[in-house]
Amino acid sequence: MQSIWRNTAGAIVLIGLCAGTASAGARAFDYNFITGGYEFGQASIAGAGTSTTISADGPKFSGSWAIVPHIALLGAYQRLSLSNIPYLSSGHTSVYQLGVEGHGRVRPGLDVLGAVEYLHESVNVSFDFPTVGPIGISGTTNGYEAKGGVRWWAVRRLEVDGTVGYRHWNCNCSNNPDTFLGAEARYYVLRDVSIDGAYTLYNHGGHLFEIAASYDFGR
C-alpha cells in the first residue's frame, strides 16, 4: 500500500512539473459546472481485532458555482450501497458536502486550488443473523475535508487534475482521520461537455473509481 501511495503522490507532482509545457493559448478553466456519475470501490474497516474489506457502489452528483473571481461554492451528494459484509441484508451510506474553494492561475493552462468542505454522513444497515434475526442500525456523523490540487490542460480537449486532501470525522472510527490522493481526467467531447474518469486512494486502505459526465455552464 505504501508503494502505491508514493507512486500516486509522484504522479500528482509530475502533473505539476509537466504542466510547464502547456500551450500559452490554453483556454481558461470554468468553475461553473455540474457533474453526475457512478462510483465503485472498496474500503477496509477494522474492529474487535478483525479487518473487513467492504465493497460499495452508487451515484454521485457534484457542482461548483463561481460566485466571485477566484472563489467558488462547492456541493456534492454521494449514495453508496454496501456489500461484502457478513450477515448484511441491505445497507447504504449517504454523504453530503458543502464548502468553498479558492483558485488561481499559475500560467496559461495551469491553475492551483484549495478548498474546505463540511461533511454530513448518514449510514443505514440491516443485518439478518442466524440466531438473533433481523437487526437494523442507523446513525449520522459530521466532519470536514480540506484539499488542494491542480488543474492542467494536458493537450487540447484533455484536462488532467491532481488532488491531495485530509478528511476528519467526529467519531471514533478506525479509519479516522484519513488522508487521500486523487487523479482525474476530463475529455471534452464538446466545448462545455466532458466525459470524466477519476480515482481516489485513501491512506487507510480504501479506494474509489468514478465515471461521470460534466457540463460547464459559466462560459
Tab-separated table of C-alpha atoms in Angstrom:
chain	number	residue	atom	x	y	z
A	1	MET	CA	0.000	0.000	0.000
A	2	GLN	CA	2.795	2.431	0.799
A	3	SER	CA	4.382	1.931	-2.639
A	4	ILE	CA	1.018	2.676	-4.291
A	5	TRP	CA	0.709	5.772	-2.098
A	6	ARG	CA	4.179	7.030	-3.078
A	7	ASN	CA	3.631	6.311	-6.769
A	8	THR	CA	0.310	8.173	-6.789
A	9	ALA	CA	1.860	11.131	-4.982
A	10	GLY	CA	4.671	11.132	-7.530
A	11	ALA	CA	2.136	11.192	-10.356
A	12	ILE	CA	0.476	14.302	-8.912
A	13	VAL	CA	3.849	16.034	-8.599
A	14	LEU	CA	4.597	15.052	-12.189
A	15	ILE	CA	1.380	16.731	-13.327
A	16	GLY	CA	2.604	19.998	-11.882
A	17	LEU	CA	6.085	19.663	-13.398
A	18	CYS	CA	4.874	18.688	-16.850
A	19	ALA	CA	2.288	21.443	-16.872
A	20	GLY	CA	5.037	23.904	-17.686
A	21	THR	CA	4.760	22.684	-21.271
A	22	ALA	CA	1.079	23.687	-21.542
A	23	SER	CA	0.293	25.851	-24.538
A	24	ALA	CA	0.212	29.587	-23.968
A	25	GLY	CA	-3.066	29.577	-25.860
A	26	ALA	CA	-4.813	27.181	-23.455
A	27	ARG	CA	-8.303	28.384	-22.545
A	28	ALA	CA	-9.247	29.397	-19.028
A	29	PHE	CA	-10.846	26.811	-16.753
A	30	ASP	CA	-14.552	27.081	-15.984
A	31	TYR	CA	-15.513	26.902	-12.290
A	32	ASN	CA	-19.240	26.733	-13.007
A	33	PHE	CA	-20.146	23.110	-13.663
A	34	ILE	CA	-22.363	20.205	-12.662
A	35	THR	CA	-21.281	16.563	-12.682
A	36	GLY	CA	-23.185	13.302	-12.437
A	37	GLY	CA	-21.601	9.880	-12.269
A	38	TYR	CA	-21.239	6.422	-10.807
A	39	GLU	CA	-18.706	5.391	-8.158
A	40	PHE	CA	-17.466	1.959	-7.115
A	41	GLY	CA	-14.696	0.788	-4.825
A	42	GLN	CA	-13.667	-0.875	-1.590
A	43	ALA	CA	-12.754	0.146	1.954
A	44	SER	CA	-11.090	-1.630	4.871
A	45	ILE	CA	-12.944	-1.487	8.197
A	46	ALA	CA	-11.183	-2.651	11.360
A	47	GLY	CA	-12.791	-3.556	14.675
A	48	ALA	CA	-12.671	-6.100	17.510
A	49	GLY	CA	-9.317	-7.366	16.322
A	50	THR	CA	-10.532	-8.142	12.796
A	51	SER	CA	-10.480	-6.340	9.460
A	52	THR	CA	-13.166	-6.479	6.765
A	53	THR	CA	-12.932	-5.226	3.210
A	54	ILE	CA	-16.340	-3.976	2.125
A	55	SER	CA	-17.497	-3.079	-1.379
A	56	ALA	CA	-19.558	-0.021	-2.252
A	57	ASP	CA	-21.114	1.483	-5.365
A	58	GLY	CA	-23.656	4.105	-6.318
A	59	PRO	CA	-24.306	7.548	-7.802
A	60	LYS	CA	-22.511	10.809	-7.053
A	61	PHE	CA	-23.553	14.325	-8.029
A	62	SER	CA	-21.414	17.422	-7.548
A	63	GLY	CA	-21.168	21.002	-8.677
A	64	SER	CA	-19.235	24.246	-8.495
A	65	TRP	CA	-20.510	27.835	-8.708
A	66	ALA	CA	-18.070	30.719	-9.113
A	67	ILE	CA	-19.611	33.483	-7.005
A	68	VAL	CA	-16.738	35.994	-7.424
A	69	PRO	CA	-13.362	35.836	-9.215
A	70	HIS	CA	-11.141	33.142	-7.660
A	71	ILE	CA	-13.857	31.909	-5.250
A	72	ALA	CA	-16.424	29.152	-5.855
A	73	LEU	CA	-19.031	27.364	-3.778
A	74	LEU	CA	-18.893	23.549	-3.828
A	75	GLY	CA	-21.573	20.951	-3.236
A	76	ALA	CA	-21.816	17.182	-3.594
A	77	TYR	CA	-24.057	14.232	-2.786
A	78	GLN	CA	-22.929	10.606	-2.758
A	79	ARG	CA	-25.001	7.489	-2.015
A	80	LEU	CA	-23.159	4.179	-1.914
A	81	SER	CA	-24.750	0.764	-1.420
A	82	LEU	CA	-22.687	-1.532	0.807
A	83	SER	CA	-21.924	-5.204	0.247
A	84	ASN	CA	-19.458	-7.949	1.196
A	85	ILE	CA	-20.289	-7.595	4.910
A	86	PRO	CA	-21.116	-10.789	6.879
A	87	TYR	CA	-24.870	-11.203	7.502
A	88	LEU	CA	-25.690	-7.883	5.809
A	89	SER	CA	-29.119	-7.904	4.131
A	90	SER	CA	-29.025	-4.256	2.985
A	91	GLY	CA	-27.062	-1.118	3.684
A	92	HIS	CA	-26.028	2.228	2.309
A	93	THR	CA	-24.166	5.379	3.245
A	94	SER	CA	-25.050	8.899	2.115
A	95	VAL	CA	-22.588	11.801	2.270
A	96	TYR	CA	-23.449	15.475	1.750
A	97	GLN	CA	-20.663	18.009	1.169
A	98	LEU	CA	-20.805	21.809	1.137
A	99	GLY	CA	-17.821	24.134	1.038
A	100	VAL	CA	-15.816	26.912	-0.534
A	101	GLU	CA	-12.867	26.824	-2.914
A	102	GLY	CA	-10.191	29.334	-3.816
A	103	HIS	CA	-8.329	29.059	-7.112
A	104	GLY	CA	-5.866	30.975	-9.238
A	105	ARG	CA	-3.861	30.767	-12.443
A	106	VAL	CA	-0.150	29.946	-12.232
A	107	ARG	CA	0.290	30.195	-16.013
A	108	PRO	CA	-1.902	29.593	-19.062
A	109	GLY	CA	-3.199	26.052	-18.860
A	110	LEU	CA	-2.356	25.555	-15.160
A	111	ASP	CA	-4.482	26.503	-12.125
A	112	VAL	CA	-3.949	25.717	-8.451
A	113	LEU	CA	-6.780	25.438	-5.940
A	114	GLY	CA	-7.585	24.809	-2.297
A	115	ALA	CA	-10.916	24.004	-0.639
A	116	VAL	CA	-12.571	23.308	2.717
A	117	GLU	CA	-15.877	21.426	2.912
A	118	TYR	CA	-18.351	20.474	5.631
A	119	LEU	CA	-19.349	16.787	5.607
A	120	HIS	CA	-22.513	15.081	6.832
A	121	GLU	CA	-22.901	11.300	6.608
A	122	SER	CA	-25.840	9.032	7.354
A	123	VAL	CA	-25.489	5.243	7.484
A	124	ASN	CA	-28.329	2.705	7.424
A	125	VAL	CA	-27.661	-1.030	7.547
A	126	SER	CA	-29.749	-4.135	8.205
A	127	PHE	CA	-28.360	-7.488	9.317
A	128	ASP	CA	-30.007	-10.895	9.430
A	129	PHE	CA	-28.168	-13.022	11.996
A	130	PRO	CA	-28.890	-16.771	12.068
A	131	THR	CA	-29.698	-16.993	15.787
A	132	VAL	CA	-30.812	-13.413	16.513
A	133	GLY	CA	-32.814	-12.434	13.460
A	134	PRO	CA	-33.011	-9.093	11.652
A	135	ILE	CA	-31.384	-6.043	13.242
A	136	GLY	CA	-31.336	-2.520	11.817
A	137	ILE	CA	-28.689	0.077	12.666
A	138	SER	CA	-28.580	3.726	11.620
A	139	GLY	CA	-26.514	6.738	12.578
A	140	THR	CA	-25.151	10.094	11.461
A	141	THR	CA	-21.876	11.933	11.879
A	142	ASN	CA	-20.330	15.215	10.746
A	143	GLY	CA	-16.841	16.226	9.731
A	144	TYR	CA	-14.756	18.318	7.391
A	145	GLU	CA	-12.429	17.910	4.450
A	146	ALA	CA	-9.503	20.088	3.360
A	147	LYS	CA	-7.834	19.591	-0.002
A	148	GLY	CA	-5.618	21.208	-2.597
A	149	GLY	CA	-4.621	20.440	-6.145
A	150	VAL	CA	-4.008	21.460	-9.731
A	151	ARG	CA	-5.969	21.656	-12.997
A	152	TRP	CA	-3.858	21.243	-16.125
A	153	TRP	CA	-4.604	21.295	-19.840
A	154	ALA	CA	-2.504	18.318	-20.911
A	155	VAL	CA	-3.462	18.603	-24.596
A	156	ARG	CA	-6.361	20.137	-26.473
A	157	ARG	CA	-9.663	18.747	-25.107
A	158	LEU	CA	-7.933	16.805	-22.294
A	159	GLU	CA	-7.747	18.148	-18.746
A	160	VAL	CA	-5.824	16.294	-16.027
A	161	ASP	CA	-6.355	17.109	-12.327
A	162	GLY	CA	-4.476	16.053	-9.192
A	163	THR	CA	-5.653	16.385	-5.577
A	164	VAL	CA	-4.274	15.748	-2.094
A	165	GLY	CA	-6.574	16.019	0.915
A	166	TYR	CA	-7.336	15.410	4.591
A	167	ARG	CA	-10.677	14.182	5.970
A	168	HIS	CA	-11.758	14.168	9.614
A	169	TRP	CA	-14.990	12.796	11.117
A	170	ASN	CA	-16.451	13.449	14.578
A	171	CYS	CA	-16.336	9.769	15.520
A	172	ASN	CA	-14.015	7.146	16.970
A	173	CYS	CA	-13.695	5.400	13.616
A	174	SER	CA	-10.795	3.081	12.850
A	175	ASN	CA	-10.002	4.973	9.639
A	176	ASN	CA	-10.371	8.463	11.113
A	177	PRO	CA	-8.758	10.843	10.355
A	178	ASP	CA	-7.724	9.920	6.831
A	179	THR	CA	-5.666	11.415	4.024
A	180	PHE	CA	-6.227	10.805	0.342
A	181	LEU	CA	-4.830	11.327	-3.137
A	182	GLY	CA	-6.924	11.750	-6.258
A	183	ALA	CA	-6.370	11.870	-10.007
A	184	GLU	CA	-8.937	12.793	-12.651
A	185	ALA	CA	-9.034	13.090	-16.431
A	186	ARG	CA	-11.695	15.051	-18.318
A	187	TYR	CA	-12.048	14.689	-22.072
A	188	TYR	CA	-14.193	17.401	-23.642
A	189	VAL	CA	-16.349	15.857	-26.344
A	190	LEU	CA	-17.900	19.312	-26.800
A	191	ARG	CA	-16.635	22.688	-25.639
A	192	ASP	CA	-18.714	22.532	-22.448
A	193	VAL	CA	-19.345	18.777	-22.061
A	194	SER	CA	-16.768	16.287	-20.814
A	195	ILE	CA	-16.517	12.595	-20.051
A	196	ASP	CA	-14.658	12.107	-16.763
A	197	GLY	CA	-12.714	9.326	-15.087
A	198	ALA	CA	-11.376	9.632	-11.530
A	199	TYR	CA	-9.550	7.533	-8.940
A	200	THR	CA	-9.177	8.294	-5.218
A	201	LEU	CA	-6.841	6.395	-2.896
A	202	TYR	CA	-7.277	6.690	0.889
A	203	ASN	CA	-4.370	6.142	3.246
A	204	HIS	CA	-6.313	3.666	5.406
A	205	GLY	CA	-6.926	1.231	2.578
A	206	GLY	CA	-9.994	2.423	0.717
A	207	HIS	CA	-10.194	3.409	-2.918
A	208	LEU	CA	-12.913	4.671	-5.279
A	209	PHE	CA	-13.279	4.813	-9.057
A	210	GLU	CA	-15.692	7.222	-10.717
A	211	ILE	CA	-17.034	7.532	-14.245
A	212	ALA	CA	-19.061	10.660	-14.922
A	213	ALA	CA	-20.123	13.409	-17.312
A	214	SER	CA	-19.803	17.157	-16.654
A	215	TYR	CA	-21.437	20.260	-18.093
A	216	ASP	CA	-19.732	23.677	-17.829
A	217	PHE	CA	-22.345	26.438	-17.735
A	218	GLY	CA	-20.276	29.530	-16.997
A	219	ARG	CA	-18.783	30.389	-20.402
